[in-house]
Short mmCIF file of C-alpha atoms in Angstrom, two decimals:
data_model
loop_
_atom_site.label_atom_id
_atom_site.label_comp_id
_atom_site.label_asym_id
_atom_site.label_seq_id
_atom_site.Cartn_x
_atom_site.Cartn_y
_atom_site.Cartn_z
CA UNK F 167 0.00 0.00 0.00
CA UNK F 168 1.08 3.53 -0.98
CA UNK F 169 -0.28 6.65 0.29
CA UNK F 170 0.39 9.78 -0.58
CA UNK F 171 0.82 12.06 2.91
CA UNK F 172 -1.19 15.85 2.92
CA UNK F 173 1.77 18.75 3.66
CA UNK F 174 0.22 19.59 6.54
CA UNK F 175 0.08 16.20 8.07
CA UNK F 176 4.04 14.86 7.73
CA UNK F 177 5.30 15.59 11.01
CA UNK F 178 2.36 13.40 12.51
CA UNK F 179 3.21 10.90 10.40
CA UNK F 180 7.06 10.73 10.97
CA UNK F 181 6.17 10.60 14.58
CA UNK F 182 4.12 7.30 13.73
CA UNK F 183 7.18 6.39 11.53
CA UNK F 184 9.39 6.56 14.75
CA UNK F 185 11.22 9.26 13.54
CA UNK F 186 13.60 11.65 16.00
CA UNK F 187 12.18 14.67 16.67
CA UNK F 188 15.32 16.75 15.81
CA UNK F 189 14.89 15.48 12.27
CA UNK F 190 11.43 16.91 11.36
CA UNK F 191 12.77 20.52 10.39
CA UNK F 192 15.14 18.56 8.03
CA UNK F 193 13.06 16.71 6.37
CA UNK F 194 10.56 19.23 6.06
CA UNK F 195 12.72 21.68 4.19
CA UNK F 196 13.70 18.59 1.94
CA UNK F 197 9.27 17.51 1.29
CA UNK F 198 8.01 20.09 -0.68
CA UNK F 199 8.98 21.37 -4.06
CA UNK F 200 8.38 24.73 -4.41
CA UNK F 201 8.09 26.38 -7.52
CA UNK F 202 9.48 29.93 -8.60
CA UNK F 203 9.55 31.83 -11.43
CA UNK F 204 12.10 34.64 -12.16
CA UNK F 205 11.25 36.92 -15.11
CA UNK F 206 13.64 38.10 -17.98
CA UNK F 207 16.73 36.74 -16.82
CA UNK F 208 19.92 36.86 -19.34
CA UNK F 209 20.80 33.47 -21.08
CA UNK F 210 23.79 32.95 -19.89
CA UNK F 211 22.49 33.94 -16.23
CA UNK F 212 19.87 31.18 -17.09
CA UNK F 213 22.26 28.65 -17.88
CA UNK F 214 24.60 29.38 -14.45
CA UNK F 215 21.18 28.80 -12.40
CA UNK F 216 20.36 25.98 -14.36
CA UNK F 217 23.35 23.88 -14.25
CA UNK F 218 23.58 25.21 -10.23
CA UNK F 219 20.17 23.97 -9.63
CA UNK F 220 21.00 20.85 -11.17
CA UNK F 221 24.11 19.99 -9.38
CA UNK F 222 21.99 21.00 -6.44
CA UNK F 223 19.33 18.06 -7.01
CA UNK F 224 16.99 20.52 -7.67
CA UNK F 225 16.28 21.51 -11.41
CA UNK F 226 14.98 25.07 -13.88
CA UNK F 227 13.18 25.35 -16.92
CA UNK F 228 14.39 27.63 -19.43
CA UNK F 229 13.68 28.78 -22.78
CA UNK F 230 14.83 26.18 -25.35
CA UNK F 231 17.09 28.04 -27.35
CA UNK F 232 18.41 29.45 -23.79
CA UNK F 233 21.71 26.30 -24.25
CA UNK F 234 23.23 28.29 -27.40
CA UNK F 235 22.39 31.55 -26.43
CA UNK F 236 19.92 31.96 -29.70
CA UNK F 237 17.74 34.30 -27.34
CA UNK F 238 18.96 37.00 -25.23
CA UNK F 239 16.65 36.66 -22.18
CA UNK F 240 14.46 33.73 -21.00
CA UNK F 241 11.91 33.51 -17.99
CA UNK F 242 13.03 30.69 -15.54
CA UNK F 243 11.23 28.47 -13.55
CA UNK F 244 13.01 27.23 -10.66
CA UNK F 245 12.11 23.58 -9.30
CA UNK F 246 13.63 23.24 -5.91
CA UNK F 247 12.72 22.61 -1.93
CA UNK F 248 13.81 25.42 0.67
CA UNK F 249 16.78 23.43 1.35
CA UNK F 250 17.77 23.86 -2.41
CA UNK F 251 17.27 27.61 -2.36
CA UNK F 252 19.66 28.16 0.70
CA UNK F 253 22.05 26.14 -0.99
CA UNK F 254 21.44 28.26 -4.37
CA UNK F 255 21.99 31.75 -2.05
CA UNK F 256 24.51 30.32 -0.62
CA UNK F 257 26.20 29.85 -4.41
CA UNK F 258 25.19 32.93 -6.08
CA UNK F 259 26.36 35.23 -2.92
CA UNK F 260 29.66 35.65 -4.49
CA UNK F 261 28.94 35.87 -8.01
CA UNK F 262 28.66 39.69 -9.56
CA UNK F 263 28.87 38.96 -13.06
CA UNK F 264 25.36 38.22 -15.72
CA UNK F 265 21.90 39.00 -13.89
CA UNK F 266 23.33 36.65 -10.59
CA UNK F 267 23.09 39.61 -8.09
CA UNK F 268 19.41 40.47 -9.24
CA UNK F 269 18.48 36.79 -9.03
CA UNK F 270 20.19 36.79 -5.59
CA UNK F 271 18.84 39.57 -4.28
CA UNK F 272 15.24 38.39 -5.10
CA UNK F 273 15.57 35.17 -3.91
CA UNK F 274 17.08 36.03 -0.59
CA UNK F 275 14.07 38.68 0.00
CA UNK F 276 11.74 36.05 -1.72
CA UNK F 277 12.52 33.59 1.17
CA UNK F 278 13.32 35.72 5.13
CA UNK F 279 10.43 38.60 4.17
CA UNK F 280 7.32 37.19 5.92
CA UNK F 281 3.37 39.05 5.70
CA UNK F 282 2.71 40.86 8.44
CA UNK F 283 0.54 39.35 10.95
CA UNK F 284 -1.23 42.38 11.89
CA UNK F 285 -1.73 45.89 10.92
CA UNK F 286 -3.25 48.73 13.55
CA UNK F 287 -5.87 51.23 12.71
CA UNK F 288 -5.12 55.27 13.56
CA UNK F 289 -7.33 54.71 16.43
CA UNK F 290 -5.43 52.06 17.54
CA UNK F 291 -7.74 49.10 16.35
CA UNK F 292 -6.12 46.12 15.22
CA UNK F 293 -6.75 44.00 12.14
CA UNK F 294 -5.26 40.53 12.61
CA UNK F 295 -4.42 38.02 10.42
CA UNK F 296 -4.76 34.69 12.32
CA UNK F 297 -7.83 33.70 9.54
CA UNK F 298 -9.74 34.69 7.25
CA UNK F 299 -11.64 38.00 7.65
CA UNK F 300 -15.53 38.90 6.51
CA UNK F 301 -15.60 42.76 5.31
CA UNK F 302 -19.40 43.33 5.30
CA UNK F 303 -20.57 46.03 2.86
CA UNK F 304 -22.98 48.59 2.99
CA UNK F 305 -23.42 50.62 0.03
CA UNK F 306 -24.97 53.87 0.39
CA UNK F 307 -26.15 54.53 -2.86
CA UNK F 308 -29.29 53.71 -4.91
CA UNK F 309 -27.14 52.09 -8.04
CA UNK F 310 -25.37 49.39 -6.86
CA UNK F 311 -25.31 46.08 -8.94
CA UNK F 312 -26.86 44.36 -6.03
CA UNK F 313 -29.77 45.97 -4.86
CA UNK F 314 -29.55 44.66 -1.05
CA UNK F 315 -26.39 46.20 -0.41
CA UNK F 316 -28.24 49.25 -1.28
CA UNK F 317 -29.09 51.48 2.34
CA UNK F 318 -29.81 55.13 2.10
CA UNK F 319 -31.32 56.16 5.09
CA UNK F 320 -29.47 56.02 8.67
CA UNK F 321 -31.94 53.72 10.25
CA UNK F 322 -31.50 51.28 8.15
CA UNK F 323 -27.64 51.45 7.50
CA UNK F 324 -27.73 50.94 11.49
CA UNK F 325 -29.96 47.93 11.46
CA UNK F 326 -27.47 46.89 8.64
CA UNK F 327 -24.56 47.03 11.26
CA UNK F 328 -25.84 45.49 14.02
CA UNK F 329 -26.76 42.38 11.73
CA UNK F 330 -23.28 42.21 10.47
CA UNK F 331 -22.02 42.68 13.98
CA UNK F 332 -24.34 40.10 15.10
CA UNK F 333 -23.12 37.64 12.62
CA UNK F 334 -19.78 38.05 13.67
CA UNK F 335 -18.58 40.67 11.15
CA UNK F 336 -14.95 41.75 11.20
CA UNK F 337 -15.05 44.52 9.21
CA UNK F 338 -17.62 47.13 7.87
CA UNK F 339 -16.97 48.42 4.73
CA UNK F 340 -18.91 51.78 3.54
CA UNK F 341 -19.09 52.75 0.36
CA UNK F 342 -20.59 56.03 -1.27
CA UNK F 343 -20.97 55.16 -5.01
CA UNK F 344 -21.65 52.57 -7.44
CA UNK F 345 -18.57 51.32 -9.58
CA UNK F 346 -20.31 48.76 -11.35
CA UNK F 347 -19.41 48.72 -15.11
CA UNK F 348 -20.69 51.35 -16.80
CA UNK F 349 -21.48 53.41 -13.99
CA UNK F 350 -20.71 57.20 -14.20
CA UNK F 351 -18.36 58.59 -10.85
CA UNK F 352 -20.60 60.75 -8.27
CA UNK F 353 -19.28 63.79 -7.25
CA UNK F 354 -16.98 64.51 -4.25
CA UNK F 355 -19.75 66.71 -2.00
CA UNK F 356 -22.29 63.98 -3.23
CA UNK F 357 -20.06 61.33 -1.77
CA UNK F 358 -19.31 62.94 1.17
CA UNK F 359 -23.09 63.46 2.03
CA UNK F 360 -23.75 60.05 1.80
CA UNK F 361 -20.62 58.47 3.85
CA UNK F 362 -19.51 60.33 6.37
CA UNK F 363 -22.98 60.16 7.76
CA UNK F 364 -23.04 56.61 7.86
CA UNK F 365 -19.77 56.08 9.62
CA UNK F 366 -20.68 58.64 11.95
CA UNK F 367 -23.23 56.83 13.30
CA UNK F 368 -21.65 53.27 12.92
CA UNK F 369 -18.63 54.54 14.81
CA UNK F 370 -21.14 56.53 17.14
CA UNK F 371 -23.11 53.26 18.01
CA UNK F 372 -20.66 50.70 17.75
CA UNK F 373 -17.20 52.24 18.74
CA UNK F 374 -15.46 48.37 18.38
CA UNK F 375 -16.08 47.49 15.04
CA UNK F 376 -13.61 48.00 12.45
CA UNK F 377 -14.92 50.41 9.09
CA UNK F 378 -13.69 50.86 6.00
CA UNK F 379 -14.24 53.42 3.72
CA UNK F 380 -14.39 52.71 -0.11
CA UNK F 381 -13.42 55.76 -1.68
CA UNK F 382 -10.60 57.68 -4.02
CA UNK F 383 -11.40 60.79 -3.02
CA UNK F 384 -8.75 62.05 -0.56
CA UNK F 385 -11.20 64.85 1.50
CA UNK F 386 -13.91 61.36 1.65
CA UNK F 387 -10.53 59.85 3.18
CA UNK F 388 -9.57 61.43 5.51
CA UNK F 389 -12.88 62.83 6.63
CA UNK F 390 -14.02 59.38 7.04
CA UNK F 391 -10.70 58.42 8.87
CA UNK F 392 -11.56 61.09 11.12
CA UNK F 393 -15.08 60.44 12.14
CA UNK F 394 -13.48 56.85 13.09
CA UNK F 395 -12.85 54.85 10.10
CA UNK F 396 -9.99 52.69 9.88
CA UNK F 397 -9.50 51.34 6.47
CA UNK F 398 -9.39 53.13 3.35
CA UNK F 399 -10.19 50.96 0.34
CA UNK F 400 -9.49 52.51 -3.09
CA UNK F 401 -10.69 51.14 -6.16
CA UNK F 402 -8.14 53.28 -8.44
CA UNK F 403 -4.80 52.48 -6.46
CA UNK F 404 -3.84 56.15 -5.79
CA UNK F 405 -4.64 56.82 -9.92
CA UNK F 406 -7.86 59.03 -9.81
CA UNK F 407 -6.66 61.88 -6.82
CA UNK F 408 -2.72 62.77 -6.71
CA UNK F 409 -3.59 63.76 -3.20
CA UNK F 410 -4.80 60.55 -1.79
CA UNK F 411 -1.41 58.94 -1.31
CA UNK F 412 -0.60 62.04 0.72
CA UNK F 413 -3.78 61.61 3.08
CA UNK F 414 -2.63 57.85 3.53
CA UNK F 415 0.76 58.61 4.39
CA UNK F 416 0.27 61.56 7.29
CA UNK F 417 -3.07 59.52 8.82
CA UNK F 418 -0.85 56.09 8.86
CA UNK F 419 -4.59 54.66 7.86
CA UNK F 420 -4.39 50.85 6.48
CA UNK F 421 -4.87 50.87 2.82
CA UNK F 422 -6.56 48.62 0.49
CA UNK F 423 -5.00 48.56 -3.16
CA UNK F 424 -6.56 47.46 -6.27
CA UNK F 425 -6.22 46.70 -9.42
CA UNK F 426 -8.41 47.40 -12.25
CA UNK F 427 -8.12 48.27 -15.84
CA UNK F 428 -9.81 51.71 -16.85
CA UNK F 429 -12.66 53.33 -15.08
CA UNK F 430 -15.74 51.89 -14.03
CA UNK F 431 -17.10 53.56 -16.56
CA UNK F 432 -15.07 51.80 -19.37
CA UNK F 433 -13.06 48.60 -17.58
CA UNK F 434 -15.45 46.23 -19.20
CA UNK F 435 -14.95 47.48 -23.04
CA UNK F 436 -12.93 44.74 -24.77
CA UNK F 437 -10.05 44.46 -21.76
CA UNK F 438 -7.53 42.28 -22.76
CA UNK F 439 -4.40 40.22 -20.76
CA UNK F 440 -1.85 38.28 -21.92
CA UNK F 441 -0.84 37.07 -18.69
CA UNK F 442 -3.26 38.19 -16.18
CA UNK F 443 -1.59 37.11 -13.27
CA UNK F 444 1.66 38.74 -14.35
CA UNK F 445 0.26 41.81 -15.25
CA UNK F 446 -1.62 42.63 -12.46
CA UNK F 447 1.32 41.71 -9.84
CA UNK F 448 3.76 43.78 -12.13
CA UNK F 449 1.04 46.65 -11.45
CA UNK F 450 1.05 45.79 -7.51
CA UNK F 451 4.75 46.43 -7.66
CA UNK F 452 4.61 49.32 -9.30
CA UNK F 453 1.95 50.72 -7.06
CA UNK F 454 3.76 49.90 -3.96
CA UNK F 455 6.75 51.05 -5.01
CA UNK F 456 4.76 54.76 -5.65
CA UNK F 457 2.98 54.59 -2.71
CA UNK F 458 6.59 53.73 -0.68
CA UNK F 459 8.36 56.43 -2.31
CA UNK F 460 4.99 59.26 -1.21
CA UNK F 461 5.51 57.78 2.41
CA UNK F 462 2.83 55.02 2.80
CA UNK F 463 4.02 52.15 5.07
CA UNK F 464 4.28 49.49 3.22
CA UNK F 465 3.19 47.45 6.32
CA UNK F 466 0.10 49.14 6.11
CA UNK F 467 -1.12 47.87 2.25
CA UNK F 468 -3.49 45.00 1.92
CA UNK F 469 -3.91 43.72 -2.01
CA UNK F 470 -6.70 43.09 -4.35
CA UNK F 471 -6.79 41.82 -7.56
CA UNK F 472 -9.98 43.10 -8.44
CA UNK F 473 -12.05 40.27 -9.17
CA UNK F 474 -14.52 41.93 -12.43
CA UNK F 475 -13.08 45.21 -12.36
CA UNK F 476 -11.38 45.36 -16.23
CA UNK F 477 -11.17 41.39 -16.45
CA UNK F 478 -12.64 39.29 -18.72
CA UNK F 479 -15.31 35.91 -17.52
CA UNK F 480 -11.49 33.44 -17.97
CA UNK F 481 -9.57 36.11 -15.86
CA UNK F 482 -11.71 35.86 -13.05
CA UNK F 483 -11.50 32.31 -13.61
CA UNK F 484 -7.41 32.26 -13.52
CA UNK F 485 -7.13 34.57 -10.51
CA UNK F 486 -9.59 32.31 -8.20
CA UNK F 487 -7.01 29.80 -9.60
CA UNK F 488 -3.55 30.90 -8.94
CA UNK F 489 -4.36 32.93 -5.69
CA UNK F 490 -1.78 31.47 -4.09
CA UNK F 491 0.46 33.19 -6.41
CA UNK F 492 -0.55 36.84 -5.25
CA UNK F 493 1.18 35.88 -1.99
CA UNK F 494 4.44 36.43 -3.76
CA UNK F 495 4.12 39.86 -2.67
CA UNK F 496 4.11 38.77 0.92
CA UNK F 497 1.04 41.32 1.67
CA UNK F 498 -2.45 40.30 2.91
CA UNK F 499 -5.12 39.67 0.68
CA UNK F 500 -8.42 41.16 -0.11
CA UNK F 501 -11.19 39.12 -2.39
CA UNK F 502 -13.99 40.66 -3.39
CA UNK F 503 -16.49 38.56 -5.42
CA UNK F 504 -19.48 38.49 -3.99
CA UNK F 505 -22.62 38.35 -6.09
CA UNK F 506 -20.60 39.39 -9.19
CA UNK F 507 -21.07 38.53 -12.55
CA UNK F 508 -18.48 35.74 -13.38
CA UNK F 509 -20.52 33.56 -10.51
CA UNK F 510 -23.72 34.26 -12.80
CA UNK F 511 -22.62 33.18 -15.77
CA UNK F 512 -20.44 30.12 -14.23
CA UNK F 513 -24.31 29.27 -12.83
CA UNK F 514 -25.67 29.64 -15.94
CA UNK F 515 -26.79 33.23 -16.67
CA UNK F 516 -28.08 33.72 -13.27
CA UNK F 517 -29.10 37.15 -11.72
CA UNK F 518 -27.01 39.03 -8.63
CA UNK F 519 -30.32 37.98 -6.16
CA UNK F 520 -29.38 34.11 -7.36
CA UNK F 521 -25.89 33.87 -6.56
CA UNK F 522 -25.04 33.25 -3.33
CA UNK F 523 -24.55 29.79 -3.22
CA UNK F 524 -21.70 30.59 -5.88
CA UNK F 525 -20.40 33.65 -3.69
CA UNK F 526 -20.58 31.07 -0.69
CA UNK F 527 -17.97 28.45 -2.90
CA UNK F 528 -15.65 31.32 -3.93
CA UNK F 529 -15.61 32.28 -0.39
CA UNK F 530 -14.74 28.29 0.63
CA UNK F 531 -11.96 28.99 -2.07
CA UNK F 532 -10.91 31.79 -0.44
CA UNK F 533 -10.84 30.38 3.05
CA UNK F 534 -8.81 27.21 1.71
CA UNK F 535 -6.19 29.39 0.02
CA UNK F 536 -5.36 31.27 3.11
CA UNK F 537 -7.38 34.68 1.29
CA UNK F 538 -7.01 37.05 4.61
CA UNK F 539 -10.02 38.92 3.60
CA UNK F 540 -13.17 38.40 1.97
CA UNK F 541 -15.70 41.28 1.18
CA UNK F 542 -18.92 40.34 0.92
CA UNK F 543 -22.83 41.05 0.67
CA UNK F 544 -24.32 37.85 3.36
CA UNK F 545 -22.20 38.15 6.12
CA UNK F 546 -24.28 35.17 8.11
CA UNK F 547 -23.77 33.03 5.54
CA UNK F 548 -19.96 33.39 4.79
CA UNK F 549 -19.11 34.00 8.04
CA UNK F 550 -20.46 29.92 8.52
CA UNK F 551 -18.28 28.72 6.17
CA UNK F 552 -15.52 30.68 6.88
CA UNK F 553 -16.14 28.74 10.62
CA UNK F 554 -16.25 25.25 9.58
CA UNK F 555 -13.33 25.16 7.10
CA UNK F 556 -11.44 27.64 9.46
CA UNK F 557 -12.03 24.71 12.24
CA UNK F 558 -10.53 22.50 9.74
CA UNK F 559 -7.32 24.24 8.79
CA UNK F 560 -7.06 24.64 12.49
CA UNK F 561 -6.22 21.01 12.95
CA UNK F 562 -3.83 21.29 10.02
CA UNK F 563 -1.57 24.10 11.97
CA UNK F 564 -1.82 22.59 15.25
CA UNK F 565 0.14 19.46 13.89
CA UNK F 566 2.53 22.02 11.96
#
């Protein structure tokens, strides 16, 4: 009989196996190949990593033509265990000739820079990443895509909350305008109107839950951040108001960054990848890197790939896929997919009030890929499944 052991489960099972003890951290470094890809690397760089890799026990694929040097640059994808990637540091620490520093230098922060476990609000909240997180949202507007989300009048944005609460919310998030596709942008004293209200009286009535504002208007911002919000959550990545990042940076506010092709207004017309995944974590770097340089803490940026916002029906399909991936960037994670289109049409054409079952098996996606946040319309609902499977992976990491 041959069985083939979950991750999660091998030091139990050396322990059965008699193992010693000081052994498991070995062999666990040894288990698991993990899979890397380095972009645009020069041939001959290729070829030194290659042949390393190989003498290493671990292997790389390269272009074909990467041998004679018939291209100048090739992607590589390295095929190796921790244990081979010390050893590989180890090797290419004294090496400044080809691309080996750059290849180096990534790997090395590749491997000791760990996601931060927590990040604290202005006002001192924290948001912790232990498990998965439900953001709630209320949209105050009449437009939205999904007309429940829609709450315009304080009594029932309050009812709204203490349901959420209720059901074991974790976050709030309030939003002043529709972004649906196709939807034209509301104005800055319309938004204002309609939020800082709202939050207000949230913050006013409930002064331990954490909100979010979902804005990318800078004066929404940091009003909202100073009637008690914690979170800002911009759909346009500092792009639509220069002075955002600057608000960001002086409240020290946690910020949510996503990415999205376009406006709302025209994301949907004909947008086009030819490597999603690549694309939009090439744009994440960027975006960081801009929001570093204007004096955001890094430590304080949550991604999200921005599930229907400029992708087509297969993108959505291919980030839900590869989520993992998006950890790369060693920042917590933000899903939003609740109710949205992609779930309609995977069910068959069905309408935002019919999709919850398929919002509910995103969000057990989600939950199994270690997602850190999940925004979402039915907080009852998600919040159960988030519960059971979080029970689950809980008996994975206690044997870990």
């Amino acid at each position: 009989m041959i069985v083939e052991i979950t991750p999660e489960f091998l030091e139990k099972e050396m322990t059965r196996v008699g193992a010693h003890p000081v052994s498991f951290e070995i062999f666990e470094r040894k288990a698991q190949i993990i899979p890397l890809k380095i972009f645009n690397i020069s041939s001959p760089t290729a070829n030194i990593i290659k042949q390393e890799m190989l003498s290493l026990g671990g292997d790389a694929i390269v272009h074909k033509n990467v041998i004679n040097c018939k291209v100048e640059n090739s992607d590589i994808i390295l095929l190796g265990t921790k244990k081979h990637y010390e050893l590989l540091l180890q090797k290419l620490e004294k090496n400044n000739y080809f691309d080996l520093p750059r290849v180096f230098q990534e790997l090395k922060e590749y491997l000791l820079k760990e996601k931060v476990r927590e990040i604290s609000s202005p006002w001192g909240r924290v948001i912790s990443f232990n498990r998965t997180l439900v953001m709630g949202i209320i949209n105050v507007t009449p437009d939205s895509f999904y007309s429940g989300s829609r709450k315009m009048q304080i009594d029932e944005i309050l009812k709204t909350a203490e349901d959420m609460i209720m059901n074991g919310v974790d976050i709030i998030d309030i939003g002043g305008q529709s972004t649906r596709p196709g939807s034209e942008p509301v104005g800055l004293e319309e938004e204002i109107s309609r939020v800082i209200p709202a939050i207000e009286n949230i913050r006013r009535n409930y002064p331990d839950v954490l909100i979010s504002v979902d804005t990318y208007y800078s004066q929404v911002a940091k009003l909202a951040v100073e009637k008690g919000a914690d979170i800002v959550n911009d759909i346009s990545a500092f792009r639509f108001d220069e002075s955002l990042v600057k608000v960001v940076a002086e409240l020290k506010v946690p910020y949510i960054l996503m990415h999205m092709k376009g406006t709302p207004k025209d994301m949907q017309k004909n947008p086009y990848y030819d490597d999603v995944i690549r694309e939009i974590i090439e744009f994440f770097e960027e975006r960081i890197e801009y929001a570093n340089k204007n004096g955001v803490d890094p430590e304080k940026i949550i991604i999200d790939p921005g599930i229907g916002f400029g992708k087509r029906y297969e993108d959505n399909l291919e980030i839900m896929a590869r989520l993992k991936e998006f950890k790369s960037l060693k920042k917590p994670i933000l899903i939003g997919a609740s109710r949205k289109s992609f779930i309609g049409k995977a069910l068959g054409d069905l309408p935002p009030e019919e999709r919850l079952e398929g919002t509910l098996g995103i969000t057990a996606l989600c939950v199994l890929n270690d997602v850190d946040i999940i925004r979402v319309h039915d907080v009852k609902e998600n919040k159960r499944v988030v519960k059971v499977l979080e029970e689950i992976k809980c008996i994975r990491s206690s044997l870990q």
